[in-house]
Short mmCIF file of C-alpha atoms in Angstrom, two decimals:
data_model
loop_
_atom_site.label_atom_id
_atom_site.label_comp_id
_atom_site.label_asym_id
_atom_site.label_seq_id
_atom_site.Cartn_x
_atom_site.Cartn_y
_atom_site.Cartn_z
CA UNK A 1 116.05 -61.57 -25.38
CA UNK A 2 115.23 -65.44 -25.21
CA UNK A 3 111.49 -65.99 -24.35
CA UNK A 4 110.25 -68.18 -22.17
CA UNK A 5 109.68 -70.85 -24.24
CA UNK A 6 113.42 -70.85 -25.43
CA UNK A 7 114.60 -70.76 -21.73
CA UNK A 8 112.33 -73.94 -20.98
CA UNK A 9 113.56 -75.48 -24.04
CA UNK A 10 117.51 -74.83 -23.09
CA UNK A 11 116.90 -76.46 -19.79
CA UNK A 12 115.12 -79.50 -21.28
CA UNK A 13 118.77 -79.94 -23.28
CA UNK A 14 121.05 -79.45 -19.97
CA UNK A 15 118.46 -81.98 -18.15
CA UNK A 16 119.64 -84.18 -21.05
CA UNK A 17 123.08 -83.26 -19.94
CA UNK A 18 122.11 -83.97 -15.87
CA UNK A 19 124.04 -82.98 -13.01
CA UNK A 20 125.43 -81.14 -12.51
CA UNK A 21 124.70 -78.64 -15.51
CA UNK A 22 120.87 -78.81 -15.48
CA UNK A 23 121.02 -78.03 -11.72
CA UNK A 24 123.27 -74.96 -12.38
CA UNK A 25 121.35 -73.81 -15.47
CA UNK A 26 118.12 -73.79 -13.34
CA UNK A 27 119.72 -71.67 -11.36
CA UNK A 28 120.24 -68.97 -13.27
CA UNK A 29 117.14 -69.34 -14.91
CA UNK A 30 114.92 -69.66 -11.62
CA UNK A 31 116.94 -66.90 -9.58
CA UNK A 32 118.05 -64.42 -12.39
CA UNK A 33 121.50 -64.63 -10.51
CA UNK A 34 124.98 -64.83 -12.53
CA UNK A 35 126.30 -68.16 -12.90
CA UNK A 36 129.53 -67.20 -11.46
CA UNK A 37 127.33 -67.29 -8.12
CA UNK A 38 125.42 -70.35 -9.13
CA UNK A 39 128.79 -72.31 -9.26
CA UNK A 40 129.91 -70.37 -6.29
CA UNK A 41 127.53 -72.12 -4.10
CA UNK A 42 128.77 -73.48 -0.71
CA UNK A 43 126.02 -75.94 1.44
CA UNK A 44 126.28 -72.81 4.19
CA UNK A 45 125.08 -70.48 1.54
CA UNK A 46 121.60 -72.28 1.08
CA UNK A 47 119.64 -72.11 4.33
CA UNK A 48 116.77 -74.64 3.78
CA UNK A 49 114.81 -73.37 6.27
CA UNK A 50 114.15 -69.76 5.29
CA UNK A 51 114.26 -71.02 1.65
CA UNK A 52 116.80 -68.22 1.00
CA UNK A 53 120.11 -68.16 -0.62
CA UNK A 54 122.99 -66.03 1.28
CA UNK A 55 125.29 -64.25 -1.86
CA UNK A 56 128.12 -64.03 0.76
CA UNK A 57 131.37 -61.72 0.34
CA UNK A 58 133.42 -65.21 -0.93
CA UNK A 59 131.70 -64.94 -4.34
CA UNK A 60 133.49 -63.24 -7.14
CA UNK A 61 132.04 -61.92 -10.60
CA UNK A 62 135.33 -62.36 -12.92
CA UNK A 63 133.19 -60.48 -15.41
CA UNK A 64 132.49 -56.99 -13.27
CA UNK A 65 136.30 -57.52 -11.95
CA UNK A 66 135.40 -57.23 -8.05
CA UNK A 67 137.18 -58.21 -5.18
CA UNK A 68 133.83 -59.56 -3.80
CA UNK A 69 130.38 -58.51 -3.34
CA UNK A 70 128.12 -57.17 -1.42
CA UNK A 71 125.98 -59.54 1.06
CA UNK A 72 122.68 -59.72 0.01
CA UNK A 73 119.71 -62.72 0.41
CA UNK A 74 118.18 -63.86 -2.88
CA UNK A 75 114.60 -65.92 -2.05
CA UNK A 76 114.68 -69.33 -3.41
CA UNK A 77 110.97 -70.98 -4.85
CA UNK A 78 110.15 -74.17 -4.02
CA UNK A 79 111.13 -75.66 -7.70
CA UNK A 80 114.99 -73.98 -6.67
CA UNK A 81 115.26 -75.60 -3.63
CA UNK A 82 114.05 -79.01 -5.70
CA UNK A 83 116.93 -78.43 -8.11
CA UNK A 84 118.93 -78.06 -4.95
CA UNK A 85 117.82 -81.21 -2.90
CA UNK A 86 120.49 -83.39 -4.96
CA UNK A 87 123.18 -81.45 -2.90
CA UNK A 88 121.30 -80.95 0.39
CA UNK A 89 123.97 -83.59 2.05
CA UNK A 90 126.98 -82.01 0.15
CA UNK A 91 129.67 -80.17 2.11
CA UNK A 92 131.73 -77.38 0.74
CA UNK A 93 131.22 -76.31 -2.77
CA UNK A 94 127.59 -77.67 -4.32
CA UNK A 95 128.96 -77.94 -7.87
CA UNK A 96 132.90 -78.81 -6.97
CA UNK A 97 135.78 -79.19 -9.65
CA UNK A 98 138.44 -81.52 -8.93
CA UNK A 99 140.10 -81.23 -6.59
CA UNK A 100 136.44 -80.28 -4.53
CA UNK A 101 138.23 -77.57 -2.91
CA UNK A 102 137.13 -75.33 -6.14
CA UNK A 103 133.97 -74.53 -7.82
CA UNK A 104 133.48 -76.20 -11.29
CA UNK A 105 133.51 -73.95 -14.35
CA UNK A 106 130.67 -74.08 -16.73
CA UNK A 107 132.36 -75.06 -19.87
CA UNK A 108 132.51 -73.34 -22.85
CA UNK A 109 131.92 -76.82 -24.42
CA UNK A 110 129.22 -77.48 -22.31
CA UNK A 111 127.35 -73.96 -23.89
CA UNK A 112 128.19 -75.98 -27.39
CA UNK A 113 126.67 -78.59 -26.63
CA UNK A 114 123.30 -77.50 -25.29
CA UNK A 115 123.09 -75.20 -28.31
CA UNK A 116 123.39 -78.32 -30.80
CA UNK A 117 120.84 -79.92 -28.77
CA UNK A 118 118.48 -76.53 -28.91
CA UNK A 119 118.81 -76.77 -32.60
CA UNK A 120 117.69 -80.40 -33.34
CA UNK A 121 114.89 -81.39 -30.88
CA UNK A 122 110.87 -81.25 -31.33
CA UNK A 123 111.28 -77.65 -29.37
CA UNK A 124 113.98 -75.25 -31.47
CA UNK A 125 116.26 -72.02 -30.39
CA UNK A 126 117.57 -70.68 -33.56
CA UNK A 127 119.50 -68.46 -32.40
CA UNK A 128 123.26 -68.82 -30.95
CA UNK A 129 122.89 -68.00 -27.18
CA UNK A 130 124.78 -68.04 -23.75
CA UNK A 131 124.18 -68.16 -20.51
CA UNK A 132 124.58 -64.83 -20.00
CA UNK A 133 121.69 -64.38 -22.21
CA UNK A 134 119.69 -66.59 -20.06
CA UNK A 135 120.34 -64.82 -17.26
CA UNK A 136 119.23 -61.71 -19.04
CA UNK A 137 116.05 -63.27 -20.40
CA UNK A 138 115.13 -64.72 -16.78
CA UNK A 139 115.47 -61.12 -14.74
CA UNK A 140 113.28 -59.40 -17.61
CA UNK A 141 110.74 -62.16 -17.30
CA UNK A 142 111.10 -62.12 -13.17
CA UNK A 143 110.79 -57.88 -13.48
CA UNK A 144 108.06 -58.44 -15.53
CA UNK A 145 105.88 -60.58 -13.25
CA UNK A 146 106.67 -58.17 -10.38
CA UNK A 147 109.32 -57.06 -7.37
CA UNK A 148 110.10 -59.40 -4.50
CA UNK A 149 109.39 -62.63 -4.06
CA UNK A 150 106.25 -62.57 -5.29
CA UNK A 151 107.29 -61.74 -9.18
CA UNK A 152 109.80 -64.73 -8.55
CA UNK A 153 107.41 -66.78 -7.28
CA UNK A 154 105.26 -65.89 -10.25
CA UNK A 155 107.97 -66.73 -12.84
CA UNK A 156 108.87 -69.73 -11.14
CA UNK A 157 105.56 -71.30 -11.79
CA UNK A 158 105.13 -69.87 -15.28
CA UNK A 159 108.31 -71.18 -16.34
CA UNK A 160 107.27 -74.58 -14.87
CA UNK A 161 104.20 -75.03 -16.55
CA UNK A 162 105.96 -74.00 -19.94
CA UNK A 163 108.59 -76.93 -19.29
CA UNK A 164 105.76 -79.08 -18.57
CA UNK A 165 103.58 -78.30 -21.51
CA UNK A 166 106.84 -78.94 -23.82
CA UNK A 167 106.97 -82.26 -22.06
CA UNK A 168 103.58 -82.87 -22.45
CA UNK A 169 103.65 -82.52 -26.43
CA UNK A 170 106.63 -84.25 -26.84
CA UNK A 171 105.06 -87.22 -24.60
CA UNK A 172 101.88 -86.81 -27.63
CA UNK A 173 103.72 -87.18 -30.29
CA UNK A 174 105.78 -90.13 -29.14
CA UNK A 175 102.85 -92.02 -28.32
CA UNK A 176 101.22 -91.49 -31.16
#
């Protein structure tokens, strides 16, 4: 599994990259939710309100083969919903290809290119990854931390402060 340090340091890469691959990859990491639902996401999916994310029967896994899933809520932390605020005014599909009446892929090349970045910064990940493995890595840290929104509440804030301490040394050193 990645650690959390290696999950912070992948995202620090794809907020190199920007939107909309740092907003997708937090995402995943945040929620612990595939990215084929992260690119899935419609503007009626995200109810602001609640702070809750509705994984609606339109969403397909092309990995588990299904037709569609079952309904189900997933709570969204106050740093998801500040990924999210870029696309609170969006219509349709948050992360849209072109035309915007699909839902972008997350490129293969995309993968390649936050892995060169993981290997040459101040803040390293060795090893080859993907985003599956991020996915992984973020539901064993939110399991860890607790059920409910509570563990993911936890892990949220953990996973902040270890983005922000990375920022923080890498802020040192260029001063100095």
């Amino acid at each position: 599994y990645l650690n959390h340090e290696e999950l912070a340091t992948i995202y620090a890469a794809a907020l190199e990259l920007g939107y909309p691959w740092s907003t997708m990859l937090g995402l995943v990491i945040l929620t612990g939710e595939p990215m084929e639902f992260v690119r899935q996401i419609r503007s009626e999916d995200i109810d602001w309100d609640r702070a809750v994310w509705h994984i609606r029967r339109h969403m397909r896994d092309r990995h588990v083969h299904t037709r569609g899933v079952q309904p189900r809520t997933v709570d969204l932390t106050q740093e998801a919903l500040q990924l999210l605020s870029c696309c609170r005014d969006l219509k349709g599909y948050l992360f849209p290809s072109e035309p915007p009446t699909r839902p972008i892929n997350f490129y293969t090349e995309i993968v390649e290119k936050l892995n060169v970045k993981c290997k040459t910064g101040m803040f390293r990940v060795q090893k080859e990854w993907s985003i599956r493995d991020c996915r992984r890595a973020a539901v064993r840290e939110i399991e860890l931390r607790g059920a409910g929104k509570e563990g993911l509440i936890e892990w949220s804030n953990d996973f902040r402060k270890e983005c922000d301490r990375q920022h923080q040394e890498i802020t040192d050193v260029v001063v100095l």
